[in-house]
Amino acid sequence: MNTLLLGDNENDINKAGEILRNGGLVGIPTETVYGLAANALDGKAVEKIFRAKGRPMDNPLIVHIADIGDIEKFSLVSEFPEKAKLLAEKFWSGPLTMIMPKGRAIPDEVSAGLNTVAIRFPEHKTAQAVIRAAGVPLAAPSANLSGSPSPTTAHHVISDLNGRIDAVLDGGECRVGLESTVITLACDTPRILRPGGITVEQIESVIGKIDIDDAVLHQLKSGEKAASPGMKYKHYSPKARVVIVKGESYTDFVNRNCDKKVAALCYNEDVEKLSVRAFPLGDRADINSHAHTLFDKLRQIDNENIDLVYARCPDTDGVGMAVYNRLIRAAGFEVIDLEKV
Ligand code: TXA
Ligand code: MG
């Protein structure tokens, strides 16, 4: 199939809407990462997403809307919990996905057979315009091949999915750069399943104490069941081995353990102290920049002849929790704590 490259003008947005209405797949920009969209109410269209990405069929998709009213209009949930309404009022549109009891319109392909559904109202104006042009809610996972870093530019989408999808709409770089926060409200105490651009602190300021799923910061023990199916898969897995290095003597450690094929995923301040290839994520204190650039740096590293990456260990406050969650998966949970060796 020939993948059409679209721009974010009105004509092309309408073209994307038409492709989606007719059961096709379009890569679309959002404020988090690019999504691979299909009509969420059409099981056959949604099934194509799994084939294009090579995604396991038991991993459910997020349904994207362009108005809070779409939830009722399209019967997307069977219950809209009070706390979900409070969070919607405060953080939608924005990088927050809420899991609720699923409504009758949701095909099994979207929910992967679960009795819940994930809903998100993206803030990106072009994403909203495409949803409106399609006239239906859009199911969309990240628009990468399963297992590679999520795409934050249209170029990333093309390099993974060219020839496998109908079109990509180029809306520039994604602002946040990491996927949305996922929280489930289909249980007594709301629980974070995936950290993202909306932080635990922000959510607790609206609905009080919430839980953080064990799988967010720790490796699941063998046989343990993931609350969010996506968390059981090895994710964001670069070709090189990634090791997280914790401790203030990071640059000394890297310089002592380097050879030609070692790289450092580090902060701007580290670069001049390092004797290996450096891929800086931004200034040390600028956590938003770390989130914004992480996936692009992992892709750059993939394109180089690098065997081993020593990554700075992020702090887990605020958006840092999301950066840590992605990086620890890229590292297959391999951490060296310099204070303990
Ligand atoms: O920012 C984002 O959320 C991006 C953009 C495109 O919106 N989308 C995205 O989708 O990251 P995806 O499919 O790559 O990640 C969705 C995560 C997966 O880990 C999946 O298992 C989980 O959400 N999920 C979806 N529906 C669920 C449900 N009903 N219960 C538990 N987890 C669910
Ligand atoms: Mg994904």
mmCIF file of C-alpha atoms and ligand atoms in Angstrom:
data_model
loop_
_atom_site.group_PDB
_atom_site.id
_atom_site.type_symbol
_atom_site.label_atom_id
_atom_site.label_comp_id
_atom_site.label_asym_id
_atom_site.label_seq_id
_atom_site.Cartn_x
_atom_site.Cartn_y
_atom_site.Cartn_z
ATOM 1 C CA MET A 1 0.000 0.000 0.000
ATOM 2 C CA ASN A 2 1.151 3.538 -0.753
ATOM 3 C CA THR A 3 1.199 5.687 2.411
ATOM 4 C CA LEU A 4 -0.061 9.196 1.712
ATOM 5 C CA LEU A 5 1.744 12.090 3.429
ATOM 6 C CA LEU A 6 -0.764 14.761 4.517
ATOM 7 C CA GLY A 7 -0.274 18.253 5.981
ATOM 8 C CA ASP A 8 -2.319 19.944 8.697
ATOM 9 C CA ASN A 9 -4.374 22.160 6.359
ATOM 10 C CA GLU A 10 -8.176 21.905 6.154
ATOM 11 C CA ASN A 11 -8.169 19.934 2.893
ATOM 12 C CA ASP A 12 -5.815 17.277 4.213
ATOM 13 C CA ILE A 13 -7.637 17.053 7.551
ATOM 14 C CA ASN A 14 -10.860 16.376 5.631
ATOM 15 C CA LYS A 15 -9.039 13.778 3.521
ATOM 16 C CA ALA A 16 -7.843 12.058 6.751
ATOM 17 C CA GLY A 17 -11.442 12.145 8.050
ATOM 18 C CA GLU A 18 -12.685 10.497 4.859
ATOM 19 C CA ILE A 19 -10.057 7.719 5.000
ATOM 20 C CA LEU A 20 -10.994 7.037 8.636
ATOM 21 C CA ARG A 21 -14.745 7.006 7.924
ATOM 22 C CA ASN A 22 -14.079 4.441 5.202
ATOM 23 C CA GLY A 23 -12.296 2.084 7.590
ATOM 24 C CA GLY A 24 -8.679 3.135 6.862
ATOM 25 C CA LEU A 25 -5.695 3.876 9.124
ATOM 26 C CA VAL A 26 -4.126 7.329 9.559
ATOM 27 C CA GLY A 27 -1.132 8.378 11.704
ATOM 28 C CA ILE A 28 -2.132 11.581 13.512
ATOM 29 C CA PRO A 29 -0.291 14.049 15.738
ATOM 30 C CA THR A 30 -1.336 14.548 19.361
ATOM 31 C CA GLU A 31 0.321 16.572 22.157
ATOM 32 C CA THR A 32 1.814 13.353 23.624
ATOM 33 C CA VAL A 33 2.977 11.113 20.739
ATOM 34 C CA TYR A 34 1.670 10.302 17.238
ATOM 35 C CA GLY A 35 -1.306 7.940 17.258
ATOM 36 C CA LEU A 36 -2.329 5.322 14.693
ATOM 37 C CA ALA A 37 -6.035 6.026 14.310
ATOM 38 C CA ALA A 38 -9.039 4.027 13.100
ATOM 39 C CA ASN A 39 -12.808 4.358 13.576
ATOM 40 C CA ALA A 40 -13.269 3.152 17.176
ATOM 41 C CA LEU A 41 -16.800 1.924 16.494
ATOM 42 C CA ASP A 42 -15.746 -0.350 13.615
ATOM 43 C CA GLY A 43 -14.153 -3.607 14.839
ATOM 44 C CA LYS A 44 -12.851 -4.506 11.356
ATOM 45 C CA ALA A 45 -11.040 -1.143 11.013
ATOM 46 C CA VAL A 46 -9.593 -1.470 14.526
ATOM 47 C CA GLU A 47 -8.298 -4.950 13.761
ATOM 48 C CA LYS A 48 -6.092 -3.446 11.015
ATOM 49 C CA ILE A 49 -4.263 -1.385 13.667
ATOM 50 C CA PHE A 50 -3.056 -4.558 15.387
ATOM 51 C CA ARG A 51 -1.815 -6.008 12.085
ATOM 52 C CA ALA A 52 -0.017 -2.805 11.003
ATOM 53 C CA LYS A 53 1.809 -2.447 14.348
ATOM 54 C CA GLY A 54 2.366 -6.128 15.031
ATOM 55 C CA ARG A 55 0.541 -5.554 18.324
ATOM 56 C CA PRO A 56 -0.712 -8.460 20.455
ATOM 57 C CA MET A 57 -4.537 -8.622 20.217
ATOM 58 C CA ASP A 58 -4.890 -8.755 24.029
ATOM 59 C CA ASN A 59 -3.576 -5.191 24.449
ATOM 60 C CA PRO A 60 -6.537 -2.756 24.474
ATOM 61 C CA LEU A 61 -6.633 0.643 22.721
ATOM 62 C CA ILE A 62 -7.468 4.175 23.835
ATOM 63 C CA VAL A 63 -10.594 5.822 22.343
ATOM 64 C CA HIS A 64 -10.030 9.486 21.410
ATOM 65 C CA ILE A 65 -12.847 12.055 21.492
ATOM 66 C CA ALA A 66 -13.084 15.739 20.558
ATOM 67 C CA ASP A 67 -15.756 16.781 23.079
ATOM 68 C CA ILE A 68 -16.734 15.501 26.541
ATOM 69 C CA GLY A 69 -20.262 15.121 25.150
ATOM 70 C CA ASP A 70 -18.974 12.407 22.753
ATOM 71 C CA ILE A 71 -18.892 9.958 25.682
ATOM 72 C CA GLU A 72 -22.655 10.014 26.017
ATOM 73 C CA LYS A 73 -23.432 10.697 22.368
ATOM 74 C CA PHE A 74 -21.652 7.516 21.207
ATOM 75 C CA SER A 75 -22.443 5.341 24.311
ATOM 76 C CA LEU A 76 -18.749 4.845 25.037
ATOM 77 C CA VAL A 77 -19.100 4.077 28.780
ATOM 78 C CA SER A 78 -21.778 2.384 30.902
ATOM 79 C CA GLU A 79 -20.892 4.619 33.867
ATOM 80 C CA PHE A 80 -19.108 7.990 34.052
ATOM 81 C CA PRO A 81 -17.854 8.015 37.694
ATOM 82 C CA GLU A 82 -18.002 11.308 39.665
ATOM 83 C CA LYS A 83 -14.222 11.411 40.100
ATOM 84 C CA ALA A 84 -13.758 10.937 36.357
ATOM 85 C CA LYS A 85 -16.033 13.924 35.753
ATOM 86 C CA LEU A 86 -13.957 16.061 38.131
ATOM 87 C CA LEU A 87 -10.732 15.033 36.378
ATOM 88 C CA ALA A 88 -12.277 15.635 32.947
ATOM 89 C CA GLU A 89 -13.298 19.142 33.976
ATOM 90 C CA LYS A 90 -9.797 19.951 35.182
ATOM 91 C CA PHE A 91 -7.468 18.132 32.759
ATOM 92 C CA TRP A 92 -9.382 17.638 29.491
ATOM 93 C CA SER A 93 -8.487 18.403 26.850
ATOM 94 C CA GLY A 94 -4.997 17.118 27.731
ATOM 95 C CA PRO A 95 -2.624 14.174 28.242
ATOM 96 C CA LEU A 96 -4.862 12.152 30.594
ATOM 97 C CA THR A 97 -6.528 8.827 29.723
ATOM 98 C CA MET A 98 -9.306 7.523 31.974
ATOM 99 C CA ILE A 99 -10.439 3.907 32.189
ATOM 100 C CA MET A 100 -14.141 3.409 32.890
ATOM 101 C CA PRO A 101 -16.731 0.618 32.584
ATOM 102 C CA LYS A 102 -17.229 0.173 28.842
ATOM 103 C CA GLY A 103 -20.361 1.118 26.943
ATOM 104 C CA ARG A 104 -22.280 -0.942 24.406
ATOM 105 C CA ALA A 105 -20.772 0.807 21.361
ATOM 106 C CA ILE A 106 -17.230 -0.405 22.092
ATOM 107 C CA PRO A 107 -16.218 -3.384 19.931
ATOM 108 C CA ASP A 108 -14.227 -6.199 21.576
ATOM 109 C CA GLU A 109 -11.254 -5.379 19.342
ATOM 110 C CA VAL A 110 -10.883 -2.025 21.172
ATOM 111 C CA SER A 111 -11.203 -3.298 24.745
ATOM 112 C CA ALA A 112 -9.417 -6.611 24.026
ATOM 113 C CA GLY A 113 -12.268 -8.402 25.726
ATOM 114 C CA LEU A 114 -12.027 -6.419 29.015
ATOM 115 C CA ASN A 115 -15.198 -4.889 30.489
ATOM 116 C CA THR A 116 -13.557 -1.442 30.621
ATOM 117 C CA VAL A 117 -12.542 1.152 28.047
ATOM 118 C CA ALA A 118 -9.834 3.840 28.020
ATOM 119 C CA ILE A 119 -10.952 7.332 26.920
ATOM 120 C CA ARG A 120 -8.830 10.376 26.082
ATOM 121 C CA PHE A 121 -9.650 13.891 24.858
ATOM 122 C CA PRO A 122 -6.415 15.138 23.250
ATOM 123 C CA GLU A 123 -5.507 18.809 23.477
ATOM 124 C CA HIS A 124 -3.825 18.965 20.043
ATOM 125 C CA LYS A 125 -5.973 21.114 17.748
ATOM 126 C CA THR A 126 -5.219 19.013 14.652
ATOM 127 C CA ALA A 127 -6.075 15.789 16.505
ATOM 128 C CA GLN A 128 -9.404 17.337 17.506
ATOM 129 C CA ALA A 129 -10.025 18.515 13.942
ATOM 130 C CA VAL A 130 -9.359 15.030 12.512
ATOM 131 C CA ILE A 131 -11.747 13.418 15.035
ATOM 132 C CA ARG A 132 -14.428 15.948 14.083
ATOM 133 C CA ALA A 133 -13.757 15.424 10.360
ATOM 134 C CA ALA A 134 -14.086 11.650 10.808
ATOM 135 C CA GLY A 135 -17.376 12.160 12.683
ATOM 136 C CA VAL A 136 -16.612 9.227 15.001
ATOM 137 C CA PRO A 137 -14.345 8.595 18.011
ATOM 138 C CA LEU A 138 -10.926 7.233 17.014
ATOM 139 C CA ALA A 139 -9.138 4.263 18.534
ATOM 140 C CA ALA A 140 -5.407 5.016 18.520
ATOM 141 C CA PRO A 141 -2.355 3.407 20.062
ATOM 142 C CA SER A 142 1.041 5.034 19.562
ATOM 143 C CA ALA A 143 1.952 4.931 15.840
ATOM 144 C CA ASN A 144 5.129 2.855 16.170
ATOM 145 C CA LEU A 145 5.881 -0.778 15.399
ATOM 146 C CA SER A 146 5.183 -2.716 18.600
ATOM 147 C CA GLY A 147 8.350 -2.714 20.737
ATOM 148 C CA SER A 148 10.042 0.387 19.287
ATOM 149 C CA PRO A 149 9.969 3.853 20.935
ATOM 150 C CA SER A 150 6.741 5.822 20.458
ATOM 151 C CA PRO A 151 6.906 8.329 17.562
ATOM 152 C CA THR A 152 7.106 12.042 18.323
ATOM 153 C CA THR A 153 7.421 13.237 14.705
ATOM 154 C CA ALA A 154 5.713 12.255 11.425
ATOM 155 C CA HIS A 155 9.137 11.118 10.221
ATOM 156 C CA HIS A 156 9.267 8.534 13.071
ATOM 157 C CA VAL A 157 5.843 7.220 11.961
ATOM 158 C CA ILE A 158 6.994 6.903 8.347
ATOM 159 C CA SER A 159 10.170 5.117 9.323
ATOM 160 C CA ASP A 160 8.149 2.460 11.224
ATOM 161 C CA LEU A 161 4.918 2.168 9.215
ATOM 162 C CA ASN A 162 5.515 3.337 5.625
ATOM 163 C CA GLY A 163 3.559 1.057 3.266
ATOM 164 C CA ARG A 164 1.530 -0.457 6.128
ATOM 165 C CA ILE A 165 -1.024 2.352 6.669
ATOM 166 C CA ASP A 166 -3.141 4.616 4.445
ATOM 167 C CA ALA A 167 -1.772 8.011 5.487
ATOM 168 C CA VAL A 168 0.259 10.073 7.950
ATOM 169 C CA LEU A 169 -0.736 13.604 8.833
ATOM 170 C CA ASP A 170 2.274 15.773 9.702
ATOM 171 C CA GLY A 171 1.473 18.180 12.542
ATOM 172 C CA GLY A 172 5.046 18.822 13.684
ATOM 173 C CA GLU A 173 6.789 17.653 16.863
ATOM 174 C CA CYS A 174 4.679 16.464 19.805
ATOM 175 C CA ARG A 175 4.807 18.879 22.745
ATOM 176 C CA VAL A 176 4.959 16.417 25.669
ATOM 177 C CA GLY A 177 6.881 13.612 23.937
ATOM 178 C CA LEU A 178 5.711 10.780 26.244
ATOM 179 C CA GLU A 179 2.349 9.010 26.192
ATOM 180 C CA SER A 180 -0.594 10.158 28.302
ATOM 181 C CA THR A 181 -1.102 9.376 31.970
ATOM 182 C CA VAL A 182 -3.428 6.354 32.281
ATOM 183 C CA ILE A 183 -5.645 6.137 35.372
ATOM 184 C CA THR A 184 -8.357 3.616 36.095
ATOM 185 C CA LEU A 185 -11.580 4.763 37.746
ATOM 186 C CA ALA A 186 -13.205 1.367 37.350
ATOM 187 C CA CYS A 187 -12.244 0.419 40.931
ATOM 188 C CA ASP A 188 -12.704 1.783 44.488
ATOM 189 C CA THR A 189 -9.509 3.819 44.764
ATOM 190 C CA PRO A 190 -8.423 5.316 41.425
ATOM 191 C CA ARG A 191 -5.073 3.892 40.339
ATOM 192 C CA ILE A 192 -2.340 5.142 37.996
ATOM 193 C CA LEU A 193 -1.442 2.454 35.466
ATOM 194 C CA ARG A 194 0.967 4.575 33.416
ATOM 195 C CA PRO A 195 2.530 7.920 34.452
ATOM 196 C CA GLY A 196 2.600 10.742 31.883
ATOM 197 C CA GLY A 197 2.233 14.472 31.332
ATOM 198 C CA ILE A 198 -0.456 14.921 34.017
ATOM 199 C CA THR A 199 1.306 14.099 37.284
ATOM 200 C CA VAL A 200 0.194 12.158 40.380
ATOM 201 C CA GLU A 201 0.464 15.411 42.369
ATOM 202 C CA GLN A 202 -1.890 17.221 39.944
ATOM 203 C CA ILE A 203 -4.462 14.411 40.064
ATOM 204 C CA GLU A 204 -4.377 14.143 43.866
ATOM 205 C CA SER A 205 -5.003 17.885 44.133
ATOM 206 C CA VAL A 206 -8.411 17.279 42.510
ATOM 207 C CA ILE A 207 -9.649 13.886 43.788
ATOM 208 C CA GLY A 208 -7.445 13.147 46.830
ATOM 209 C CA LYS A 209 -5.277 10.102 47.452
ATOM 210 C CA ILE A 210 -4.816 7.689 44.568
ATOM 211 C CA ASP A 211 -2.834 4.470 44.192
ATOM 212 C CA ILE A 212 0.122 3.899 41.890
ATOM 213 C CA ASP A 213 0.171 0.470 40.326
ATOM 214 C CA ASP A 214 3.209 -1.627 41.316
ATOM 215 C CA ALA A 215 4.122 -2.130 37.661
ATOM 216 C CA VAL A 216 4.726 1.634 37.188
ATOM 217 C CA LEU A 217 8.109 1.647 38.913
ATOM 218 C CA HIS A 218 8.902 -2.044 39.483
ATOM 219 C CA GLN A 219 9.257 -5.146 37.388
ATOM 220 C CA LEU A 220 6.320 -7.545 37.599
ATOM 221 C CA LYS A 221 7.248 -10.809 39.274
ATOM 222 C CA SER A 222 6.858 -13.826 37.024
ATOM 223 C CA GLY A 223 3.240 -14.991 37.014
ATOM 224 C CA GLU A 224 1.976 -11.609 38.308
ATOM 225 C CA LYS A 225 -0.917 -10.182 36.251
ATOM 226 C CA ALA A 226 -0.623 -6.659 34.787
ATOM 227 C CA ALA A 227 -3.583 -4.315 35.448
ATOM 228 C CA SER A 228 -2.767 -2.696 32.124
ATOM 229 C CA PRO A 229 -1.932 -5.362 29.545
ATOM 230 C CA GLY A 230 0.567 -3.020 27.839
ATOM 231 C CA MET A 231 2.796 -3.109 30.911
ATOM 232 C CA LYS A 232 3.617 -6.786 30.629
ATOM 233 C CA TYR A 233 5.339 -6.377 27.269
ATOM 234 C CA LYS A 234 8.953 -5.363 26.858
ATOM 235 C CA HIS A 235 8.526 -1.801 25.683
ATOM 236 C CA TYR A 236 10.571 0.975 24.123
ATOM 237 C CA SER A 237 13.301 -1.478 23.466
ATOM 238 C CA PRO A 238 16.304 -0.014 21.619
ATOM 239 C CA LYS A 239 18.757 -2.268 19.776
ATOM 240 C CA ALA A 240 21.597 -1.375 22.152
ATOM 241 C CA ARG A 241 21.601 -2.617 25.750
ATOM 242 C CA VAL A 242 20.531 0.248 28.046
ATOM 243 C CA VAL A 243 21.739 0.392 31.653
ATOM 244 C CA ILE A 244 20.510 3.041 34.097
ATOM 245 C CA VAL A 245 23.267 4.464 36.279
ATOM 246 C CA LYS A 246 22.284 6.031 39.581
ATOM 247 C CA GLY A 247 24.613 8.331 41.532
ATOM 248 C CA GLU A 248 26.563 11.566 41.417
ATOM 249 C CA SER A 249 29.747 9.984 40.010
ATOM 250 C CA TYR A 250 27.893 9.099 36.756
ATOM 251 C CA THR A 251 30.362 10.751 34.358
ATOM 252 C CA ASP A 252 33.421 9.196 36.084
ATOM 253 C CA PHE A 253 31.762 5.783 35.933
ATOM 254 C CA VAL A 254 30.998 6.106 32.219
ATOM 255 C CA ASN A 255 34.524 7.319 31.389
ATOM 256 C CA ARG A 256 36.031 4.380 33.294
ATOM 257 C CA ASN A 257 33.806 1.858 31.500
ATOM 258 C CA CYS A 258 33.816 3.108 27.946
ATOM 259 C CA ASP A 259 34.944 1.815 24.611
ATOM 260 C CA LYS A 260 34.040 2.816 21.040
ATOM 261 C CA LYS A 261 30.529 1.455 21.053
ATOM 262 C CA VAL A 262 29.386 2.954 24.360
ATOM 263 C CA ALA A 263 27.116 6.016 24.495
ATOM 264 C CA ALA A 264 25.765 8.217 27.287
ATOM 265 C CA LEU A 265 22.134 9.308 27.602
ATOM 266 C CA CYS A 266 22.754 12.249 29.870
ATOM 267 C CA TYR A 267 22.170 15.938 30.695
ATOM 268 C CA ASN A 268 23.633 18.945 28.864
ATOM 269 C CA GLU A 269 25.913 19.648 31.841
ATOM 270 C CA ASP A 270 27.542 16.187 31.500
ATOM 271 C CA VAL A 271 28.569 16.470 27.856
ATOM 272 C CA GLU A 272 31.954 18.197 28.252
ATOM 273 C CA LYS A 273 32.972 15.819 31.059
ATOM 274 C CA LEU A 274 32.338 12.678 29.004
ATOM 275 C CA SER A 275 34.764 10.881 26.725
ATOM 276 C CA VAL A 276 32.039 8.879 24.891
ATOM 277 C CA ARG A 277 29.293 9.821 22.376
ATOM 278 C CA ALA A 278 26.746 11.851 24.342
ATOM 279 C CA PHE A 279 22.998 12.110 23.696
ATOM 280 C CA PRO A 280 21.837 14.874 26.045
ATOM 281 C CA LEU A 281 18.156 15.122 27.047
ATOM 282 C CA GLY A 282 18.390 18.797 28.016
ATOM 283 C CA ASP A 283 19.482 20.764 31.079
ATOM 284 C CA ARG A 284 19.453 18.699 34.258
ATOM 285 C CA ALA A 285 16.643 20.671 35.895
ATOM 286 C CA ASP A 286 14.473 20.753 32.755
ATOM 287 C CA ILE A 287 12.360 17.597 33.213
ATOM 288 C CA ASN A 288 9.930 18.613 30.471
ATOM 289 C CA SER A 289 12.795 18.614 27.994
ATOM 290 C CA HIS A 290 13.831 15.094 29.124
ATOM 291 C CA ALA A 291 10.271 13.892 28.398
ATOM 292 C CA HIS A 292 10.138 15.781 25.098
ATOM 293 C CA THR A 293 13.388 14.353 23.691
ATOM 294 C CA LEU A 294 13.716 10.849 25.221
ATOM 295 C CA PHE A 295 12.125 8.826 22.408
ATOM 296 C CA ASP A 296 13.893 10.778 19.676
ATOM 297 C CA LYS A 297 17.275 10.163 21.364
ATOM 298 C CA LEU A 298 16.499 6.432 21.686
ATOM 299 C CA ARG A 299 15.727 6.362 17.950
ATOM 300 C CA GLN A 300 18.958 8.254 17.145
ATOM 301 C CA ILE A 301 20.905 5.725 19.207
ATOM 302 C CA ASP A 302 19.213 2.920 17.241
ATOM 303 C CA ASN A 303 20.540 4.438 14.014
ATOM 304 C CA GLU A 304 24.138 4.444 15.263
ATOM 305 C CA ASN A 305 26.536 1.584 15.740
ATOM 306 C CA ILE A 306 26.172 1.535 19.545
ATOM 307 C CA ASP A 307 26.153 -1.582 21.755
ATOM 308 C CA LEU A 308 25.697 -0.149 25.235
ATOM 309 C CA VAL A 309 24.059 2.997 26.598
ATOM 310 C CA TYR A 310 24.635 4.296 30.124
ATOM 311 C CA ALA A 311 21.613 6.407 31.012
ATOM 312 C CA ARG A 312 21.384 8.947 33.810
ATOM 313 C CA CYS A 313 18.802 7.863 36.377
ATOM 314 C CA PRO A 314 15.889 10.365 36.335
ATOM 315 C CA ASP A 315 14.280 11.671 39.532
ATOM 316 C CA THR A 316 10.768 10.320 39.962
ATOM 317 C CA ASP A 317 9.058 13.583 40.973
ATOM 318 C CA GLY A 318 6.394 15.110 38.713
ATOM 319 C CA VAL A 319 6.875 14.296 35.023
ATOM 320 C CA GLY A 320 10.164 12.590 36.045
ATOM 321 C CA MET A 321 8.087 9.561 37.067
ATOM 322 C CA ALA A 322 6.993 9.131 33.434
ATOM 323 C CA VAL A 323 10.566 9.521 32.145
ATOM 324 C CA TYR A 324 11.779 6.928 34.675
ATOM 325 C CA ASN A 325 8.913 4.541 33.821
ATOM 326 C CA ARG A 326 9.828 4.583 30.085
ATOM 327 C CA LEU A 327 13.577 4.433 30.611
ATOM 328 C CA ILE A 328 13.466 1.560 33.103
ATOM 329 C CA ARG A 329 11.552 -0.474 30.496
ATOM 330 C CA ALA A 330 14.026 0.455 27.751
ATOM 331 C CA ALA A 331 16.689 -0.813 30.169
ATOM 332 C CA GLY A 332 14.843 -4.054 30.879
ATOM 333 C CA PHE A 333 15.050 -2.946 34.585
ATOM 334 C CA GLU A 334 18.862 -3.042 34.611
ATOM 335 C CA VAL A 335 20.148 -0.448 37.123
ATOM 336 C CA ILE A 336 23.640 0.155 38.557
ATOM 337 C CA ASP A 337 23.539 2.050 41.848
ATOM 338 C CA LEU A 338 26.972 3.669 42.281
ATOM 339 C CA GLU A 339 26.322 4.288 45.959
ATOM 340 C CA LYS A 340 25.944 0.545 46.472
ATOM 341 C CA VAL A 341 28.821 -0.859 44.399
HETATM 342 O O1 TXA B 1 -0.698 9.489 24.713
HETATM 343 C C1 TXA B 1 -1.256 8.439 24.439
HETATM 344 O O2 TXA B 1 -1.949 7.815 25.273
HETATM 345 C C2 TXA B 1 -1.072 7.877 23.019
HETATM 346 C C3 TXA B 1 -1.738 8.854 22.056
HETATM 347 C C4 TXA B 1 -1.756 8.348 20.640
HETATM 348 O O3 TXA B 1 -3.023 9.172 22.497
HETATM 349 N N1 TXA B 1 -1.622 6.560 22.924
HETATM 350 C C5 TXA B 1 -1.025 5.475 23.495
HETATM 351 O O4 TXA B 1 -1.669 4.266 23.276
HETATM 352 O O5 TXA B 1 -0.007 5.540 24.147
HETATM 353 P P1 TXA B 1 -0.996 2.854 23.549
HETATM 354 O O6 TXA B 1 -1.935 1.871 22.981
HETATM 355 O O7 TXA B 1 0.379 2.840 23.027
HETATM 356 O O8 TXA B 1 -1.024 2.701 25.100
HETATM 357 C C6 TXA B 1 -2.258 2.491 25.772
HETATM 358 C C7 TXA B 1 -2.022 1.842 27.111
HETATM 359 C C8 TXA B 1 -1.583 0.398 26.957
HETATM 360 O O9 TXA B 1 -0.599 0.129 27.952
HETATM 361 C C9 TXA B 1 -2.865 -0.389 27.230
HETATM 362 O O10 TXA B 1 -2.597 -1.670 27.759
HETATM 363 C C10 TXA B 1 -3.570 0.509 28.237
HETATM 364 O O11 TXA B 1 -3.266 1.822 27.825
HETATM 365 N N2 TXA B 1 -5.039 0.322 28.199
HETATM 366 C C11 TXA B 1 -5.898 0.640 27.212
HETATM 367 N N3 TXA B 1 -7.161 0.283 27.543
HETATM 368 C C12 TXA B 1 -7.103 -0.279 28.773
HETATM 369 C C13 TXA B 1 -8.063 -0.852 29.652
HETATM 370 N N4 TXA B 1 -9.344 -0.932 29.337
HETATM 371 N N5 TXA B 1 -7.607 -1.322 30.863
HETATM 372 C C14 TXA B 1 -6.295 -1.253 31.195
HETATM 373 N N6 TXA B 1 -5.342 -0.705 30.405
HETATM 374 C C15 TXA B 1 -5.734 -0.237 29.200
HETATM 375 MG MG MG B 2 2.333 2.295 22.672
#
